[in-house]
Each structure stands twice: as structure tokens, then as C-alpha cells.
Coordinates of C-alpha atoms in Angstrom, one line a residue:
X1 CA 0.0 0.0 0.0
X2 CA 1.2 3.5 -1.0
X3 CA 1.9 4.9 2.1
X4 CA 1.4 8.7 1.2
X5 CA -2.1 7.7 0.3
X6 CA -2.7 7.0 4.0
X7 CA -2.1 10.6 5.0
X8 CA -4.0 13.8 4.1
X9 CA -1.9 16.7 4.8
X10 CA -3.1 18.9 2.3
X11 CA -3.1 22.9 3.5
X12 CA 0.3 21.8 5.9
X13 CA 3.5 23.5 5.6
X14 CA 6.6 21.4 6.2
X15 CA 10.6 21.7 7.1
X16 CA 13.0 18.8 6.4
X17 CA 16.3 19.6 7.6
X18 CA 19.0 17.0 5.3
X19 CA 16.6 16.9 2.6
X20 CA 18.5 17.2 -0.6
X21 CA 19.5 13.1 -0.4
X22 CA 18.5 10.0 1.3
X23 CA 16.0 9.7 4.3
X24 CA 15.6 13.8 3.9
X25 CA 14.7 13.3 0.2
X26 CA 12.6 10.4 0.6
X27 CA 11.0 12.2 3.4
X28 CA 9.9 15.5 1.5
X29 CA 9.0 13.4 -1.3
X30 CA 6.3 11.6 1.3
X31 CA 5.2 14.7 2.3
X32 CA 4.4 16.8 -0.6
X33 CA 2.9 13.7 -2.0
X34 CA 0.1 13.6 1.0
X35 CA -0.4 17.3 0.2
X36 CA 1.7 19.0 2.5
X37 CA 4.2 22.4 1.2
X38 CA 7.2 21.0 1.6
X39 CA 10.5 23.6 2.8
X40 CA 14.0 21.8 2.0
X41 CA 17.1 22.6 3.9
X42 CA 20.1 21.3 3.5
X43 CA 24.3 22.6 3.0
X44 CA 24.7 21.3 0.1
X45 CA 23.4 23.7 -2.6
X46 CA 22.9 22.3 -5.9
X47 CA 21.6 18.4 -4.8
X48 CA 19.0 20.6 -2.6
X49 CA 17.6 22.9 -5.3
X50 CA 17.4 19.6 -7.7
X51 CA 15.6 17.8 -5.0
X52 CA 13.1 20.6 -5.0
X53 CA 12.5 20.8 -8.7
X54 CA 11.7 17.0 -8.5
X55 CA 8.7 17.5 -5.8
X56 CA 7.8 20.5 -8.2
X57 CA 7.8 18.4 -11.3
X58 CA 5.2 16.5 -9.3
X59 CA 3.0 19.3 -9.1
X60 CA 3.5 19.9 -5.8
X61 CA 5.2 22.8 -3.7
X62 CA 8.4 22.8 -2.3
X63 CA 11.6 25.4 -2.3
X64 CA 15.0 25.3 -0.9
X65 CA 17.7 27.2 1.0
X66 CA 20.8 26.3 2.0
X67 CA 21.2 26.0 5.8
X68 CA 23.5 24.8 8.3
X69 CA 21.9 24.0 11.7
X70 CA 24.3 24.7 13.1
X71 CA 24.0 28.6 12.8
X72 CA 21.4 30.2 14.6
X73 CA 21.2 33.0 11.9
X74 CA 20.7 30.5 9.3
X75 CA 17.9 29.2 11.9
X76 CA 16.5 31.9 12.2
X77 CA 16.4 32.9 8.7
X78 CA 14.7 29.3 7.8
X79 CA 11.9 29.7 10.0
X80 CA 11.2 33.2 8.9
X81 CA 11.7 32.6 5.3
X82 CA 9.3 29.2 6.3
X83 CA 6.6 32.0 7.0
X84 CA 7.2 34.8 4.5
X85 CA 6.8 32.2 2.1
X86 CA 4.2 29.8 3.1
X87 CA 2.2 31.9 6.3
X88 CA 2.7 29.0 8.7
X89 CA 4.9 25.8 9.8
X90 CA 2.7 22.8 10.6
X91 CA 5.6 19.9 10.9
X92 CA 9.1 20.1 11.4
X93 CA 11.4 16.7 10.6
X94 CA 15.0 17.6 12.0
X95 CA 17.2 14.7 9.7
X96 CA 20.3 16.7 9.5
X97 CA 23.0 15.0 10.7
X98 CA 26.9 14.0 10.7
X99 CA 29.1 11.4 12.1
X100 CA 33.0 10.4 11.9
X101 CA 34.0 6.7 12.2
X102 CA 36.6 6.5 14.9
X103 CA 37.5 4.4 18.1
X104 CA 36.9 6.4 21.2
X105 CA 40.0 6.2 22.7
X106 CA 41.3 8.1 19.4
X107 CA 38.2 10.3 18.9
X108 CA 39.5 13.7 18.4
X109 CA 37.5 16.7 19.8
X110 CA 36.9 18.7 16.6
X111 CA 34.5 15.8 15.5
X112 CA 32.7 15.2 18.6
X113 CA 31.6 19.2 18.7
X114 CA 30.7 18.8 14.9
X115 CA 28.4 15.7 15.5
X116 CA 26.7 17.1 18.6
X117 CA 26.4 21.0 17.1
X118 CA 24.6 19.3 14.7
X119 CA 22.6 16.4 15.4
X120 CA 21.6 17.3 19.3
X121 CA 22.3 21.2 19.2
X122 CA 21.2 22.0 15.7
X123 CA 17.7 20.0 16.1
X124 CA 17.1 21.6 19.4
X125 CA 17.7 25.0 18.0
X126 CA 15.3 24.7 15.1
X127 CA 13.2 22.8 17.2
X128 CA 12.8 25.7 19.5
X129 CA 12.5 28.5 17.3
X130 CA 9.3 26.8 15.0
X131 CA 8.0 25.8 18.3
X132 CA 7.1 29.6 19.0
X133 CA 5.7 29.5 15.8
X134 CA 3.7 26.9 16.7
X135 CA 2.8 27.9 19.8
X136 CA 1.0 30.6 18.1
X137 CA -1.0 28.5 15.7
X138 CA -2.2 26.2 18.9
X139 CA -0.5 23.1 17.1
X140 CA 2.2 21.7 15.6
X141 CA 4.3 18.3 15.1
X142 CA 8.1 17.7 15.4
X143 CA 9.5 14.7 13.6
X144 CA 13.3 14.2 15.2
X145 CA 15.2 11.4 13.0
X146 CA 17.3 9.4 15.4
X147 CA 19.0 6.2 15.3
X148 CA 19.0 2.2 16.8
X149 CA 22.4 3.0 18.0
X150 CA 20.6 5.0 20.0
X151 CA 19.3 2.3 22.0
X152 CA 22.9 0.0 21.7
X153 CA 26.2 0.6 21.7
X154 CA 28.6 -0.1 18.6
X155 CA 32.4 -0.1 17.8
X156 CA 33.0 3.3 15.9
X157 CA 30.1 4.5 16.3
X158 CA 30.1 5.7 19.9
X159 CA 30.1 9.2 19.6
X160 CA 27.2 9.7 17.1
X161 CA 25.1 7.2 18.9
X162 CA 25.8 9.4 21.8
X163 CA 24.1 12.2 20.1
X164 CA 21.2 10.4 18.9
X165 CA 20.5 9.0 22.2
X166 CA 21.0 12.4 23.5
X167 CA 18.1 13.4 20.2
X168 CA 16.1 11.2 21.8
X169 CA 16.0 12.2 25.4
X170 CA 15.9 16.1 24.4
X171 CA 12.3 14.7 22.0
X172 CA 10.9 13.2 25.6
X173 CA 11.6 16.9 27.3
X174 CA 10.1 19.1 24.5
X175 CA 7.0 16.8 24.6
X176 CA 6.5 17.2 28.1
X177 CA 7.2 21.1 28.0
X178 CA 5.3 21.4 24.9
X179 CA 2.6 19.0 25.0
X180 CA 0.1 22.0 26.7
X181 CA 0.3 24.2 23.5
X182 CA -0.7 21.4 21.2
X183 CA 3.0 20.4 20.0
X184 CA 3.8 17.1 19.5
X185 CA 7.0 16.1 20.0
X186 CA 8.5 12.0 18.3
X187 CA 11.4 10.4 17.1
X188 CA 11.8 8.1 13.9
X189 CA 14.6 5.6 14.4
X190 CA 16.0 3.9 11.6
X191 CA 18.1 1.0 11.5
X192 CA 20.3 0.4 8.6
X193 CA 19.3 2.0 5.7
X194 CA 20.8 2.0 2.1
X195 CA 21.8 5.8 1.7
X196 CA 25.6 8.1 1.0
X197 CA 25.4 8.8 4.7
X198 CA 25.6 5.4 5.9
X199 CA 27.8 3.7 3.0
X200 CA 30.4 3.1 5.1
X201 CA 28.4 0.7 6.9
X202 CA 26.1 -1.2 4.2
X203 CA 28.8 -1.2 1.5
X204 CA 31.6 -3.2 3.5
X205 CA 30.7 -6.5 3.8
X206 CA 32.0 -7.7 7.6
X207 CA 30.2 -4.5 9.2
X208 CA 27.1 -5.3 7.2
X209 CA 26.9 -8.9 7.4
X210 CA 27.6 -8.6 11.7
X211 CA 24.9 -6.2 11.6
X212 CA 22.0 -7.9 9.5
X213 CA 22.7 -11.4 11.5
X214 CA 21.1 -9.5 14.0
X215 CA 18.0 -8.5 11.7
X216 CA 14.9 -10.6 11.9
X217 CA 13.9 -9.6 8.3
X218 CA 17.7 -10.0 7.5
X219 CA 18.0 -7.1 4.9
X220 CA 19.0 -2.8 4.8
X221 CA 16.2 -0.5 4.8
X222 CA 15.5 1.7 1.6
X223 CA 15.1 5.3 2.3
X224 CA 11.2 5.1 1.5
X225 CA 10.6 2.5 4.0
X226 CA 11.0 5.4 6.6
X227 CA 8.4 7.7 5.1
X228 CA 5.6 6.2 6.5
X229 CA 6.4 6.6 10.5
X230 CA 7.0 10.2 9.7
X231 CA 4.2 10.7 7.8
X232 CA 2.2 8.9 10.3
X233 CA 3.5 11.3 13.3
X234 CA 2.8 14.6 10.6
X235 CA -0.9 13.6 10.4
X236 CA -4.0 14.4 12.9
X237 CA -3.7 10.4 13.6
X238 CA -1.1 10.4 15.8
X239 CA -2.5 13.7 17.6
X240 CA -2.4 11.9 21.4
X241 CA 1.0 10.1 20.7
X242 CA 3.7 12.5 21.9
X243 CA 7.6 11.5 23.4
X244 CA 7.5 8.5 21.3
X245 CA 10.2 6.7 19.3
X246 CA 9.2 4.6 16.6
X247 CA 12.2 2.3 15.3
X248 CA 11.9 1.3 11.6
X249 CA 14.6 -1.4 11.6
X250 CA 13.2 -4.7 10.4
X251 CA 13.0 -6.5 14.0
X252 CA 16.5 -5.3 15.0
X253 CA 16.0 -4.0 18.8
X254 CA 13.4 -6.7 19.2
X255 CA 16.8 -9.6 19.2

């Protein structure tokens, strides 16, 4: 089943941070196909505008601009440009993200205040700022991307796990703070899932193979396999779920 059909979220206005590839893409694909307005962000430039034009050759609305979460101007100037453009921000999916393969007793500094300026500090920032948005309109839903490594530990991976698990506690506290103003606040984790980002991982074969021997439905994810947890946690169905973590990961936390 098509699972954009599921979803009506026609009239919504949307922010996917990471959008110009993988589960970013897939995910403003899902939601400017249930009707939403779809706002990609992104640093990289050219792969964001292209991933625009492909939601607008769909006859749908989207736009880009280049931002790094990491600023606070370029926060700020996302949300308002969010607003100037399409009068409102309904749903915010915070998939922007970065990580550095390294043992821990070698894991130099400069990386670890990369991945958690973006991944924990970046989503709580923008988080924050279309929350007073929000707050205004009396609703709103907040879509944070996280991880399983949130939930286990891994070799290498220690210090991005860290900061998804970290994603994931920071979701739980702005859905208790926020649930009063109609905001709700969930996390999609993904296991392993076929996309640049996690290449590394899928593409060499001892990492992959130790990791799907531990996957009931013994495969990777595609990025569209994700979709439908966000768009799920976009629409009015989900309205009394808040500081929830869904894990799309083919059985894997369940071993």
C-alpha cells in the first residue's frame, strides 16, 4: 500500500532539515505527496535545489535554502523565510545529521563538537525556534530522526550514537514542556538504511553482514521504508502520541 495515500496533509506546511538526499529526500517526497508544502534545507546547494524541482515536477510545492543548523542565523532565517513564504509551519522533521567513524579512545574533539552542534544542538535550536511558531497557531508536530544506535552501543560509532541518544532524550523533554500548547514532540529511528550517509556501513561487507545477522527480516532499509512513520507522526492520527520513538529497523531492537 502507497503509504502517502494513507495521510492527508493537504493545507500543511513542512521543514526537512538534510533533505537534498537519502532519508531527507525520501522524506519531503512523502510529504508533498500527502499534500503538504514541503520547505528543504540542506548545506549542500545544488543536490537541494534539484531535490526541490523533483517535488515540483510533481506538481507539488516545495523550495529550498541552504542551511546549516548549526548557525542560529541560518535558523532563524529558515523559519522566517518558512513563513514569508508559506504563512505558517505545521511539521518540522530535524534529519540533519553527521558522524565520523573513529574508536573512542582516538576520537578527536573537533568531531565530537561537529556531531553534537549538529545532530543534538542543531535539532534543538530549530526545534525551538518553529516551536514559538507553533505555539501561536495552537499546534504543531516535530518529527526528530534518530537512530537504533541509540538504543545499543557499537564499535566506531560511539560518539554519534551518543548524540542520537541524547536526540532522543531532548524529544521526551520538548514533549513534556510542549505538550500544553498542542505540539507534539516523536522520534523516527531507523536501523540500517541503504543511503551516501551510511555507506560506510552497508557497502563493507563484515560491518554489514555482523549487523544484518542480527536483523529478523535479514536485509537494509530503503530510504522510502521510513516515510511512513513520519508521515504517520505529521498527520492528525497520531495527535495523542507524543515523546514517542518509533524504530523502523526490520525487527532489530526486538533480538
Amino acid at each position: 500500500m502507497d503509504s502517502q495515500a494513507s495521510y492527508d496533509l493537504s493545507g500543511a506546511v513542512a521543514i526537512v532539515t538534510g533533505g537534498a538526499r537519502g532519508i531527507g529526500k525520501a522524506v519531503a517526497h512523502g510529504l508533498a505527496a500527502a499534500g503538504a508544502s514541503v520547505v528543504l534545507a540542506s548545506r549542500s546547494g545544488p543536490e537541494l535545489e534539484a531535490a526541490a524541482e523533483e517535488i515540483r515536477e510533481g506538481g507539488a510545492r516545495a523550495v529550498a535554502l541552504v542551511t546549516d543548523v548549526t548557525s542560529q542565523e541560518q535558523i532563524d532565517r529558515l523559519v522566517q523565510f518558512t513563513v514569508a513564504e508559506f504563512g505558517r509551519i505545521d511539521i518540522l522533521v530535524n534529519n540533519a545529521a553527521t558522524s565520523h567513524l573513529a574508536p573512542l579512545l582516538e576520537f578527536k574533539e573537533k568531531h565530537w563538537d561537529r556531531i553534537f552542534d549538529t545532530n543534538c544542538r542543531g535539532a534543538f535550536l530549530l526545534s525551538r525556534a518553529a516551536a514559538r511558531r507553533m505555539i501561536d497557531q495552537g499546534r504543531g508536530k516535530i518529527i526528530n530522526i534518530t537512530t537504533v544506535g541509540a538504543e545499543r552501543g557499537s564499535v566506531g560509532m560511539g560518539v554519534y550514537n551518543a548524540s542520537k541518544a541524547a536526540l532522543k532524550m531532548l524529544t521526551m523533554c520538548m514533549a513534556a514542556e510542549w505538550a500544553p500548547y498542542g505540539i507534539s514532540v516523536n522520534a523516527v529511528g531507523p536501523g540500517l538504511t541503504r543511503t551516501e550517509f551510511s555507506r560506510p556501513l552497508w557497502a563493507h561487507a563484515e560491518r554489514a553482514g555482523e549487523y544484518l545477522s542480527a536483523v529478523p527480516k535479514g536485509r537494509v532499509a530503503e530510504p522510502e521504508e521510513i516515510v511512513g512513520a513520519v508521515l504517520f507522526l505529521s498527520s492528525d492520527q497520531s495527535d495523542f502520541i507524543t515523546g514517542q520513538s518509533i524504530y523502523v529497523d526490520g525487527g532489530y531492537l526486538a533480538t
